[in-house]
Amino acid sequence: MKNVYVNTIGCQMNVYDSELMIKILKPLGYVQIDSIKKADLIIINTCSIREKAAEKTFSYLGRIAQAKKEKPDQIVVVTGCVAQNLGKEITRRAPYVDIVLGTRVLGRLPEYVKKVSEKRDRIIDIEMTEGFDEIKGYEEPKETKVSKFVTIMRGCDNYCNYCVVPYVRGREISREPESIINEIKSLIDGGTKEITLLGQNVNSYGLKENLCSFPELLHKIKNIDGLERIRFATSHPKDLSDNLIEAFKNIDKLCDNFHLPVQSGSNNVLKGMNRKYTREIYIERIIKLRSVRPDISITSDIIVGFPGESEEDFNDTLLLLKEIEFDSLFAFKYSDRSVAPASKFKNKIEEDVKTDRLARLNELQNEISKKKNIIYEERVEKVLVESLSKRQSTEISEDIKLKQWMGRTSSNKIVNFNHTEDDLIGRTIEVKIEKARANSLWGISTN
Ligand code: 5AD
Ligand code: SF4
């Protein structure tokens, strides 16, 4: 038996890819552990969406250098977006890295690990394959988590002017529906109840390859026995079709949540970003979604301080927040990515202006999020239990110990609640919401 340690930086796609790598290394005898020191193999799955994330790779590699001094036969793999983008630089700055693996060739990892362990060698493979890189020959673990990601697409063809993804993840490509369905079925066999379908722009799923449309895929997936909840991320507003909105009417398993990144509330900025929709179109799509599912929670991404963003443009974003009332937001300061066109744009915004705008935006959103959460107070919500809460048990008398559980509503709100039962993981429990907090809800179970 050999040990593998994986550090995953970045998005849900990377979480999925890391788990995939662990599964395909299993036939070589690798078992995942939590200790860098004891690891025979270290995998760093990197992110380069913003400068800060990319920097993490190099500071982390510094730590690996220390570990490797004590255990020189450790094999070090760097994969993910930084590997794809800066493959050669990684090996120059960190000569102890054995394998640099691009984002489109993950399936080749076992072969490379074998090669390196037999004969110390360095391998750099950042080929941008065109197909989906379907990886076969692995088994799902016998027991899986309640909620799992399933990647249905890779890459992106949208070329937003600020974004590195098309350059580090390659052209958009969709996975065959049968393969997706088989993976979901085996996850369900292991105990999974909820899946999140992943792609950079799921709404264009299957169109290029003439497979089936995303709403059609949802209709196929909804029939899988034992699957209780379906989520997906991410959608591009320009491709949010009426058919997908219609699916929210017809598919009960589709959760009450839609993550629809708007990026900015200003039409000038949206144009500069190459987003191909206007603020008005975005608002119209949200109104339509809400007309089909009044309780749907809407979440979004915002970039502040894109080159040329004036105070008036930023104000348009604040006004959009007030108009839409998102349930929550992921907001970021614009970060130059050298391969993306916006890095060459003039009128860059000063760092302190970006910091100030981000703080003002978050302050407004916090108020809105609180208001949106308070609506839940006194309501009874169906909560799919994922795990024990961080704060575990509360003693109310000598013989009654209440365990504290964590789950999510269909609208993706985190709910913590007490229950006397020993194991609720994977069960859907009705919880009366007693208290809304900024980022979670607190309740008591009614069954
Ligand atoms: N700077 C800041 N934020 C970015 N994002 C993507 N590229 C950049 C960048 N260069 C944000 C977008 C996207 C989210 C995943 O990351 O909001 O939706
Ligand atoms: Fe990046 Fe735009 Fe593609 Fe999203 S849609 S991954 S922001 S290029």
Short mmCIF file of C-alpha atoms and ligand atoms in Angstrom, two decimals:
data_model
loop_
_atom_site.label_atom_id
_atom_site.label_comp_id
_atom_site.label_asym_id
_atom_site.label_seq_id
_atom_site.Cartn_x
_atom_site.Cartn_y
_atom_site.Cartn_z
CA MET A 1 0.00 0.00 0.00
CA LYS A 2 1.21 3.51 -0.84
CA ASN A 3 -0.05 6.88 0.35
CA VAL A 4 -1.23 9.83 -1.71
CA TYR A 5 -1.78 13.33 -0.36
CA VAL A 6 -3.86 15.74 -2.45
CA ASN A 7 -4.11 19.49 -2.01
CA THR A 8 -7.00 20.95 -4.00
CA ILE A 9 -6.99 24.68 -4.64
CA GLY A 10 -9.87 26.38 -6.47
CA CYS A 11 -13.26 25.47 -7.82
CA GLN A 12 -15.70 22.57 -7.81
CA MET A 13 -14.19 21.27 -11.06
CA ASN A 14 -10.90 20.79 -9.25
CA VAL A 15 -12.63 19.01 -6.37
CA TYR A 16 -14.14 16.60 -8.89
CA ASP A 17 -10.82 16.13 -10.72
CA SER A 18 -8.94 15.45 -7.46
CA GLU A 19 -11.40 12.73 -6.50
CA LEU A 20 -11.10 11.28 -9.98
CA MET A 21 -7.31 11.13 -9.69
CA ILE A 22 -7.57 9.35 -6.34
CA LYS A 23 -9.90 6.78 -7.90
CA ILE A 24 -7.69 6.06 -10.92
CA LEU A 25 -4.61 5.69 -8.70
CA LYS A 26 -6.30 3.04 -6.56
CA PRO A 27 -5.38 0.11 -8.86
CA LEU A 28 -1.71 1.11 -8.31
CA GLY A 29 -2.25 0.64 -4.58
CA TYR A 30 -2.54 4.30 -3.56
CA VAL A 31 -4.70 5.27 -0.59
CA GLN A 32 -5.51 8.89 0.28
CA ILE A 33 -4.06 10.27 3.54
CA ASP A 34 -3.98 13.65 5.30
CA SER A 35 -0.27 13.92 5.96
CA ILE A 36 2.26 15.44 3.56
CA LYS A 37 5.13 13.92 5.53
CA LYS A 38 3.92 10.34 5.22
CA ALA A 39 2.91 10.64 1.57
CA ASP A 40 4.64 8.68 -1.19
CA LEU A 41 2.85 10.78 -3.77
CA ILE A 42 1.81 14.44 -3.47
CA ILE A 43 -0.65 15.99 -5.92
CA ILE A 44 -1.22 19.74 -6.04
CA ASN A 45 -4.32 20.58 -8.05
CA THR A 46 -3.98 24.28 -8.81
CA CYS A 47 -6.18 27.25 -9.73
CA SER A 48 -5.30 30.37 -11.72
CA ILE A 49 -8.62 32.21 -11.90
CA ARG A 50 -7.12 35.17 -9.98
CA GLU A 51 -3.53 36.11 -9.16
CA LYS A 52 -3.96 35.24 -5.48
CA ALA A 53 -5.01 31.66 -6.28
CA ALA A 54 -2.07 31.21 -8.69
CA GLU A 55 0.38 32.54 -6.07
CA LYS A 56 -0.83 29.87 -3.65
CA THR A 57 0.71 27.22 -5.92
CA PHE A 58 4.22 28.60 -5.58
CA SER A 59 4.02 29.25 -1.85
CA TYR A 60 2.69 25.72 -1.39
CA LEU A 61 5.49 24.29 -3.52
CA GLY A 62 7.91 25.86 -1.05
CA ARG A 63 6.40 23.69 1.71
CA ILE A 64 6.70 20.61 -0.47
CA ALA A 65 10.42 21.30 -0.94
CA GLN A 66 10.83 20.97 2.84
CA ALA A 67 8.85 17.72 3.02
CA LYS A 68 10.81 16.25 0.15
CA LYS A 69 14.13 16.92 1.90
CA GLU A 70 13.06 14.43 4.57
CA LYS A 71 11.56 11.92 2.13
CA PRO A 72 13.48 12.30 -1.16
CA ASP A 73 11.68 9.48 -2.94
CA GLN A 74 8.34 11.31 -2.75
CA ILE A 75 6.76 11.86 -6.18
CA VAL A 76 5.37 15.36 -6.66
CA VAL A 77 2.65 16.09 -9.24
CA VAL A 78 1.37 19.55 -10.16
CA THR A 79 -1.86 19.62 -12.13
CA GLY A 80 -4.80 21.99 -12.72
CA CYS A 81 -4.87 25.43 -14.33
CA VAL A 82 -1.45 26.69 -13.19
CA ALA A 83 0.17 23.50 -14.49
CA GLN A 84 -1.48 24.04 -17.85
CA ASN A 85 -0.51 27.69 -18.02
CA LEU A 86 2.96 27.70 -16.48
CA GLY A 87 4.18 24.12 -16.94
CA LYS A 88 7.78 25.02 -17.79
CA GLU A 89 8.03 27.76 -15.17
CA ILE A 90 6.97 25.29 -12.49
CA THR A 91 9.79 22.90 -13.29
CA ARG A 92 12.27 25.81 -13.42
CA ARG A 93 11.18 27.30 -10.11
CA ALA A 94 10.56 23.93 -8.42
CA PRO A 95 13.03 21.36 -9.80
CA TYR A 96 11.74 18.74 -7.34
CA VAL A 97 8.41 18.53 -9.20
CA ASP A 98 8.33 15.18 -11.04
CA ILE A 99 5.14 15.41 -13.10
CA VAL A 100 3.35 18.44 -14.58
CA LEU A 101 -0.04 17.29 -15.79
CA GLY A 102 -2.35 19.48 -17.91
CA THR A 103 -6.08 19.84 -17.35
CA ARG A 104 -7.10 17.71 -20.33
CA VAL A 105 -4.90 14.63 -19.75
CA LEU A 106 -5.75 13.54 -16.21
CA GLY A 107 -6.34 9.97 -17.37
CA ARG A 108 -2.62 9.60 -18.10
CA LEU A 109 -1.65 10.08 -14.43
CA PRO A 110 -1.35 6.38 -13.41
CA GLU A 111 0.92 5.66 -16.37
CA TYR A 112 3.19 8.61 -15.50
CA VAL A 113 3.32 7.77 -11.78
CA LYS A 114 4.34 4.23 -12.68
CA LYS A 115 7.05 5.48 -15.01
CA VAL A 116 8.49 7.91 -12.47
CA SER A 117 8.48 5.38 -9.65
CA GLU A 118 10.32 2.83 -11.79
CA LYS A 119 12.88 5.23 -13.19
CA ARG A 120 13.26 8.74 -11.74
CA ASP A 121 12.35 10.97 -14.61
CA ARG A 122 10.54 14.23 -15.19
CA ILE A 123 7.34 14.35 -17.25
CA ILE A 124 5.59 17.45 -18.56
CA ASP A 125 2.36 16.77 -20.43
CA ILE A 126 0.14 19.75 -21.07
CA GLU A 127 -1.40 18.56 -24.30
CA MET A 128 -4.78 20.19 -25.00
CA THR A 129 -6.69 17.14 -26.18
CA GLU A 130 -9.89 17.87 -28.04
CA GLY A 131 -12.09 15.03 -26.81
CA PHE A 132 -13.67 14.78 -23.38
CA ASP A 133 -10.80 12.61 -22.02
CA GLU A 134 -13.27 9.98 -20.89
CA ILE A 135 -11.56 8.10 -18.07
CA LYS A 136 -12.54 4.48 -17.71
CA GLY A 137 -11.56 1.54 -15.57
CA TYR A 138 -12.14 2.89 -12.07
CA GLU A 139 -14.71 1.99 -9.48
CA GLU A 140 -16.72 4.34 -7.31
CA PRO A 141 -16.00 3.76 -3.61
CA LYS A 142 -18.56 1.49 -1.90
CA GLU A 143 -19.72 4.40 0.22
CA THR A 144 -20.01 7.89 -1.24
CA LYS A 145 -21.00 11.26 0.20
CA VAL A 146 -24.61 12.48 0.30
CA SER A 147 -23.88 15.26 -2.17
CA LYS A 148 -21.47 14.82 -5.07
CA PHE A 149 -20.23 16.71 -8.12
CA VAL A 150 -20.42 15.18 -11.59
CA THR A 151 -18.55 16.89 -14.41
CA ILE A 152 -20.58 16.95 -17.63
CA MET A 153 -18.42 19.34 -19.68
CA ARG A 154 -14.89 20.63 -19.82
CA GLY A 155 -13.48 23.88 -21.17
CA CYS A 156 -15.17 27.07 -22.30
CA ASP A 157 -15.72 28.85 -25.64
CA ASN A 158 -16.98 32.16 -24.31
CA TYR A 159 -13.78 34.15 -24.00
CA CYS A 160 -14.90 36.72 -21.47
CA ASN A 161 -12.17 39.34 -21.64
CA TYR A 162 -11.00 38.94 -18.02
CA CYS A 163 -10.99 35.16 -17.89
CA VAL A 164 -8.18 32.62 -18.07
CA VAL A 165 -10.44 29.55 -18.32
CA PRO A 166 -10.60 29.15 -22.14
CA TYR A 167 -6.79 29.22 -22.20
CA VAL A 168 -6.18 26.74 -19.39
CA ARG A 169 -9.18 24.42 -19.74
CA GLY A 170 -9.37 24.39 -23.53
CA ARG A 171 -12.31 24.32 -25.93
CA GLU A 172 -15.72 23.42 -24.62
CA ILE A 173 -16.50 19.74 -24.89
CA SER A 174 -19.44 17.72 -23.54
CA ARG A 175 -19.51 14.25 -22.08
CA GLU A 176 -21.80 11.50 -23.42
CA PRO A 177 -25.13 11.30 -21.52
CA GLU A 178 -24.76 7.52 -20.97
CA SER A 179 -21.43 8.01 -19.24
CA ILE A 180 -22.90 10.74 -17.00
CA ILE A 181 -25.90 8.58 -16.11
CA ASN A 182 -23.71 5.56 -15.31
CA GLU A 183 -21.57 7.63 -12.98
CA ILE A 184 -24.63 9.02 -11.19
CA LYS A 185 -26.10 5.52 -10.82
CA SER A 186 -22.95 4.19 -9.20
CA LEU A 187 -22.83 7.19 -6.85
CA ILE A 188 -26.46 6.51 -5.85
CA ASP A 189 -25.52 2.88 -5.13
CA GLY A 190 -22.92 4.23 -2.71
CA GLY A 191 -25.43 6.42 -0.83
CA THR A 192 -25.42 9.70 -2.76
CA LYS A 193 -28.76 11.54 -2.81
CA GLU A 194 -27.87 14.83 -4.44
CA ILE A 195 -25.71 15.62 -7.45
CA THR A 196 -24.39 18.89 -8.84
CA LEU A 197 -23.73 18.78 -12.57
CA LEU A 198 -20.61 20.76 -13.40
CA GLY A 199 -19.55 22.70 -16.48
CA GLN A 200 -18.37 26.25 -17.23
CA ASN A 201 -21.58 26.88 -19.14
CA VAL A 202 -23.95 23.96 -18.75
CA ASN A 203 -26.60 25.62 -20.87
CA SER A 204 -24.64 24.92 -24.04
CA TYR A 205 -24.23 21.25 -23.06
CA GLY A 206 -24.27 18.83 -25.99
CA LEU A 207 -25.03 21.40 -28.67
CA LYS A 208 -21.64 21.35 -30.40
CA GLU A 209 -21.48 17.55 -30.45
CA ASN A 210 -25.18 17.09 -31.19
CA LEU A 211 -25.66 14.89 -28.11
CA CYS A 212 -28.78 16.29 -26.46
CA SER A 213 -29.60 19.67 -24.93
CA PHE A 214 -29.05 20.43 -21.24
CA PRO A 215 -32.80 20.41 -20.44
CA GLU A 216 -33.04 17.04 -22.25
CA LEU A 217 -30.14 15.73 -20.18
CA LEU A 218 -31.97 16.84 -17.02
CA HIS A 219 -35.05 14.91 -18.13
CA LYS A 220 -32.95 11.76 -18.59
CA ILE A 221 -31.27 12.17 -15.20
CA LYS A 222 -34.47 12.87 -13.26
CA ASN A 223 -35.59 9.28 -13.83
CA ILE A 224 -32.65 7.75 -11.96
CA ASP A 225 -34.08 5.85 -8.98
CA GLY A 226 -32.81 6.99 -5.62
CA LEU A 227 -31.61 10.37 -6.87
CA GLU A 228 -33.42 12.98 -4.80
CA ARG A 229 -31.94 16.33 -5.76
CA ILE A 230 -30.32 17.80 -8.86
CA ARG A 231 -28.25 20.99 -8.89
CA PHE A 232 -25.99 22.45 -11.55
CA ALA A 233 -23.34 25.12 -12.02
CA THR A 234 -22.62 27.31 -13.91
CA SER A 235 -24.90 28.97 -16.43
CA HIS A 236 -24.12 31.88 -18.70
CA PRO A 237 -26.99 34.42 -18.79
CA LYS A 238 -26.78 34.76 -22.57
CA ASP A 239 -27.57 31.04 -22.96
CA LEU A 240 -30.24 30.66 -20.27
CA SER A 241 -32.98 29.28 -22.51
CA ASP A 242 -36.73 29.22 -22.00
CA ASN A 243 -36.44 25.43 -22.15
CA LEU A 244 -34.23 25.41 -19.08
CA ILE A 245 -36.63 27.73 -17.26
CA GLU A 246 -39.42 25.35 -18.29
CA ALA A 247 -37.49 22.46 -16.74
CA PHE A 248 -37.91 24.16 -13.34
CA LYS A 249 -41.65 23.82 -13.84
CA ASN A 250 -41.55 20.14 -14.79
CA ILE A 251 -38.71 18.56 -12.83
CA ASP A 252 -39.40 18.42 -9.10
CA LYS A 253 -35.93 17.07 -8.36
CA LEU A 254 -34.35 20.29 -9.65
CA CYS A 255 -33.47 22.30 -6.56
CA ASP A 256 -34.76 25.81 -5.82
CA ASN A 257 -31.45 27.48 -6.58
CA PHE A 258 -29.91 29.12 -9.60
CA HIS A 259 -26.34 30.37 -9.75
CA LEU A 260 -26.25 32.91 -12.55
CA PRO A 261 -23.08 35.03 -12.63
CA VAL A 262 -23.90 38.58 -13.71
CA GLN A 263 -20.36 40.03 -13.19
CA SER A 264 -21.54 43.66 -13.40
CA GLY A 265 -24.72 45.74 -13.42
CA SER A 266 -23.36 48.23 -15.95
CA ASN A 267 -23.94 47.74 -19.68
CA ASN A 268 -20.64 49.53 -20.44
CA VAL A 269 -18.70 47.12 -18.28
CA LEU A 270 -20.60 44.07 -19.56
CA LYS A 271 -19.62 45.11 -23.07
CA GLY A 272 -15.98 45.55 -22.08
CA MET A 273 -16.10 42.10 -20.48
CA ASN A 274 -17.51 40.56 -23.70
CA ARG A 275 -20.42 39.06 -21.80
CA LYS A 276 -22.91 39.42 -24.70
CA TYR A 277 -25.99 40.32 -22.63
CA THR A 278 -27.30 43.49 -21.07
CA ARG A 279 -28.47 44.27 -17.58
CA GLU A 280 -32.03 44.38 -18.97
CA ILE A 281 -31.77 40.87 -20.46
CA TYR A 282 -30.37 39.56 -17.17
CA ILE A 283 -33.25 41.06 -15.17
CA GLU A 284 -35.80 39.66 -17.64
CA ARG A 285 -34.35 36.14 -17.23
CA ILE A 286 -34.56 36.37 -13.43
CA ILE A 287 -38.16 37.59 -13.55
CA LYS A 288 -39.05 34.63 -15.77
CA LEU A 289 -37.28 32.15 -13.47
CA ARG A 290 -39.09 33.57 -10.45
CA SER A 291 -42.44 33.37 -12.24
CA VAL A 292 -41.92 29.59 -12.60
CA ARG A 293 -40.38 29.01 -9.15
CA PRO A 294 -41.28 31.87 -6.80
CA ASP A 295 -39.10 30.42 -4.01
CA ILE A 296 -35.98 30.00 -6.11
CA SER A 297 -32.83 31.41 -4.52
CA ILE A 298 -30.60 33.32 -6.89
CA THR A 299 -26.85 33.57 -6.36
CA SER A 300 -24.27 35.29 -8.52
CA ASP A 301 -20.67 36.34 -9.12
CA ILE A 302 -19.53 39.96 -9.39
CA ILE A 303 -16.20 41.44 -10.42
CA VAL A 304 -15.51 44.97 -9.13
CA GLY A 305 -12.92 47.26 -10.66
CA PHE A 306 -12.86 45.86 -14.19
CA PRO A 307 -10.71 48.19 -16.37
CA GLY A 308 -12.64 51.39 -17.09
CA GLU A 309 -15.33 50.80 -14.42
CA SER A 310 -16.44 54.31 -13.39
CA GLU A 311 -18.12 55.22 -10.13
CA GLU A 312 -21.36 55.44 -12.11
CA ASP A 313 -20.84 51.95 -13.54
CA PHE A 314 -20.19 50.61 -10.06
CA ASN A 315 -23.32 52.35 -8.85
CA ASP A 316 -25.29 50.51 -11.53
CA THR A 317 -24.04 47.27 -9.97
CA LEU A 318 -25.21 48.38 -6.52
CA LEU A 319 -28.60 49.30 -7.99
CA LEU A 320 -28.81 45.86 -9.63
CA LEU A 321 -28.16 44.21 -6.26
CA LYS A 322 -31.07 46.17 -4.80
CA GLU A 323 -33.32 45.35 -7.71
CA ILE A 324 -32.62 41.60 -7.92
CA GLU A 325 -31.97 40.92 -4.23
CA PHE A 326 -29.59 37.99 -4.63
CA ASP A 327 -29.60 35.43 -1.83
CA SER A 328 -25.83 35.55 -1.77
CA LEU A 329 -22.92 36.69 -3.88
CA PHE A 330 -19.33 35.78 -4.61
CA ALA A 331 -17.64 39.10 -5.23
CA PHE A 332 -14.06 39.56 -6.42
CA LYS A 333 -11.66 42.38 -7.22
CA TYR A 334 -10.67 42.29 -10.87
CA SER A 335 -7.31 40.55 -11.23
CA ASP A 336 -5.11 40.79 -14.34
CA ARG A 337 -4.51 37.45 -16.07
CA SER A 338 -1.77 37.93 -18.62
CA VAL A 339 -3.27 35.55 -21.22
CA ALA A 340 -6.70 37.24 -21.08
CA PRO A 341 -7.32 40.32 -23.28
CA ALA A 342 -8.37 42.65 -20.43
CA SER A 343 -4.82 42.57 -19.06
CA LYS A 344 -3.90 44.80 -22.02
CA PHE A 345 -6.81 47.22 -21.48
CA LYS A 346 -6.12 50.80 -20.46
CA ASN A 347 -7.90 52.57 -17.58
CA LYS A 348 -6.96 50.04 -14.93
CA ILE A 349 -8.59 50.73 -11.58
CA GLU A 350 -6.39 51.51 -8.57
CA GLU A 351 -6.14 48.77 -5.95
CA ASP A 352 -7.54 50.95 -3.14
CA VAL A 353 -10.56 51.89 -5.28
CA LYS A 354 -11.22 48.19 -5.94
CA THR A 355 -10.89 47.43 -2.22
CA ASP A 356 -13.30 50.22 -1.34
CA ARG A 357 -15.85 49.11 -3.94
CA LEU A 358 -15.66 45.49 -2.82
CA ALA A 359 -16.30 46.54 0.80
CA ARG A 360 -19.28 48.70 -0.18
CA LEU A 361 -20.71 45.91 -2.31
CA ASN A 362 -20.31 43.31 0.43
CA GLU A 363 -21.87 45.62 3.01
CA LEU A 364 -24.98 46.08 0.86
CA GLN A 365 -25.15 42.37 0.04
CA ASN A 366 -24.86 41.37 3.71
CA GLU A 367 -27.98 43.38 4.48
CA ILE A 368 -29.82 41.80 1.54
CA SER A 369 -28.65 38.27 2.47
CA LYS A 370 -29.87 38.77 6.04
CA LYS A 371 -33.23 40.01 4.80
CA LYS A 372 -33.54 37.03 2.45
CA ASN A 373 -32.71 34.60 5.25
CA ILE A 374 -35.17 36.14 7.73
CA ILE A 375 -37.99 35.16 5.35
CA TYR A 376 -37.22 31.56 6.35
CA GLU A 377 -37.93 32.10 10.07
CA GLU A 378 -40.96 30.08 11.25
CA ARG A 379 -41.02 28.12 7.99
CA VAL A 380 -40.73 24.32 7.91
CA GLU A 381 -38.03 23.30 5.44
CA LYS A 382 -37.02 19.92 4.07
CA VAL A 383 -33.35 19.53 4.93
CA LEU A 384 -31.11 16.89 3.34
CA VAL A 385 -28.64 16.02 6.09
CA GLU A 386 -24.98 15.95 5.00
CA SER A 387 -22.98 15.61 8.21
CA LEU A 388 -22.68 16.44 11.87
CA SER A 389 -22.27 20.17 12.50
CA LYS A 390 -18.93 21.52 13.57
CA ARG A 391 -20.36 22.13 17.04
CA GLN A 392 -21.40 18.62 17.82
CA SER A 393 -23.57 17.76 20.75
CA THR A 394 -25.63 19.64 23.27
CA GLU A 395 -26.57 18.11 26.58
CA ILE A 396 -30.00 19.07 27.81
CA SER A 397 -30.17 16.58 30.66
CA GLU A 398 -28.10 13.66 31.89
CA ASP A 399 -29.78 11.14 29.64
CA ILE A 400 -30.65 13.23 26.62
CA LYS A 401 -27.82 14.19 24.36
CA LEU A 402 -28.75 16.05 21.22
CA LYS A 403 -26.46 15.75 18.29
CA GLN A 404 -26.17 18.78 16.07
CA TRP A 405 -26.60 18.14 12.35
CA MET A 406 -25.91 20.11 9.19
CA GLY A 407 -27.87 19.94 5.97
CA ARG A 408 -29.21 22.09 3.18
CA THR A 409 -32.58 23.30 2.03
CA SER A 410 -33.52 22.86 -1.61
CA SER A 411 -32.58 26.53 -2.00
CA ASN A 412 -29.03 25.64 -0.84
CA LYS A 413 -29.19 27.37 2.56
CA ILE A 414 -27.17 25.70 5.28
CA VAL A 415 -29.31 24.60 8.23
CA ASN A 416 -27.99 23.48 11.61
CA PHE A 417 -30.36 21.67 13.97
CA ASN A 418 -30.44 19.31 16.96
CA HIS A 419 -31.81 15.79 16.88
CA THR A 420 -31.69 12.86 19.28
CA GLU A 421 -31.17 10.24 16.57
CA ASP A 422 -27.75 8.77 16.10
CA ASP A 423 -27.42 8.82 12.36
CA LEU A 424 -29.32 11.15 10.09
CA ILE A 425 -26.81 11.40 7.25
CA GLY A 426 -28.57 11.09 3.88
CA ARG A 427 -32.05 11.53 5.34
CA THR A 428 -34.42 14.38 4.57
CA ILE A 429 -35.71 15.90 7.80
CA GLU A 430 -38.37 18.55 8.27
CA VAL A 431 -36.87 21.39 10.25
CA LYS A 432 -38.66 24.41 11.63
CA ILE A 433 -36.40 27.43 11.16
CA GLU A 434 -36.07 29.33 14.43
CA LYS A 435 -33.31 31.77 13.66
CA ALA A 436 -31.77 33.23 10.52
CA ARG A 437 -28.06 33.99 10.73
CA ALA A 438 -25.99 35.84 8.10
CA ASN A 439 -24.77 32.70 6.34
CA SER A 440 -26.89 29.92 7.79
CA LEU A 441 -30.18 29.03 9.45
CA TRP A 442 -30.80 27.45 12.82
CA GLY A 443 -33.81 25.21 13.47
CA ILE A 444 -35.49 22.34 15.30
CA SER A 445 -36.62 19.13 13.69
CA THR A 446 -40.33 18.41 13.51
CA ASN A 447 -40.00 14.70 12.65
N1 5AD B 1 -10.51 38.65 -11.85
C1 5AD B 1 -11.43 38.59 -10.89
N2 5AD B 1 -12.42 37.67 -10.87
C2 5AD B 1 -12.47 36.79 -11.88
N3 5AD B 1 -13.33 35.79 -12.16
C3 5AD B 1 -12.95 35.19 -13.30
N4 5AD B 1 -11.84 35.79 -13.78
C4 5AD B 1 -11.53 36.80 -12.93
C5 5AD B 1 -10.51 37.79 -12.89
N5 5AD B 1 -9.58 37.88 -13.84
C6 5AD B 1 -14.50 35.48 -11.32
C7 5AD B 1 -15.81 35.60 -12.11
C8 5AD B 1 -16.22 34.17 -12.30
C9 5AD B 1 -15.69 33.54 -11.03
C10 5AD B 1 -15.55 32.07 -11.05
O1 5AD B 1 -14.43 34.15 -10.86
O2 5AD B 1 -16.74 36.29 -11.31
O3 5AD B 1 -17.61 34.02 -12.43
FE1 SF4 B 2 -14.54 32.38 -17.94
FE2 SF4 B 2 -16.56 33.59 -19.26
FE3 SF4 B 2 -16.00 30.99 -19.72
FE4 SF4 B 2 -17.09 31.71 -17.36
S1 SF4 B 2 -18.06 31.94 -19.39
S2 SF4 B 2 -15.34 30.32 -17.67
S3 SF4 B 2 -16.14 33.71 -17.03
S4 SF4 B 2 -14.68 32.74 -20.18
#
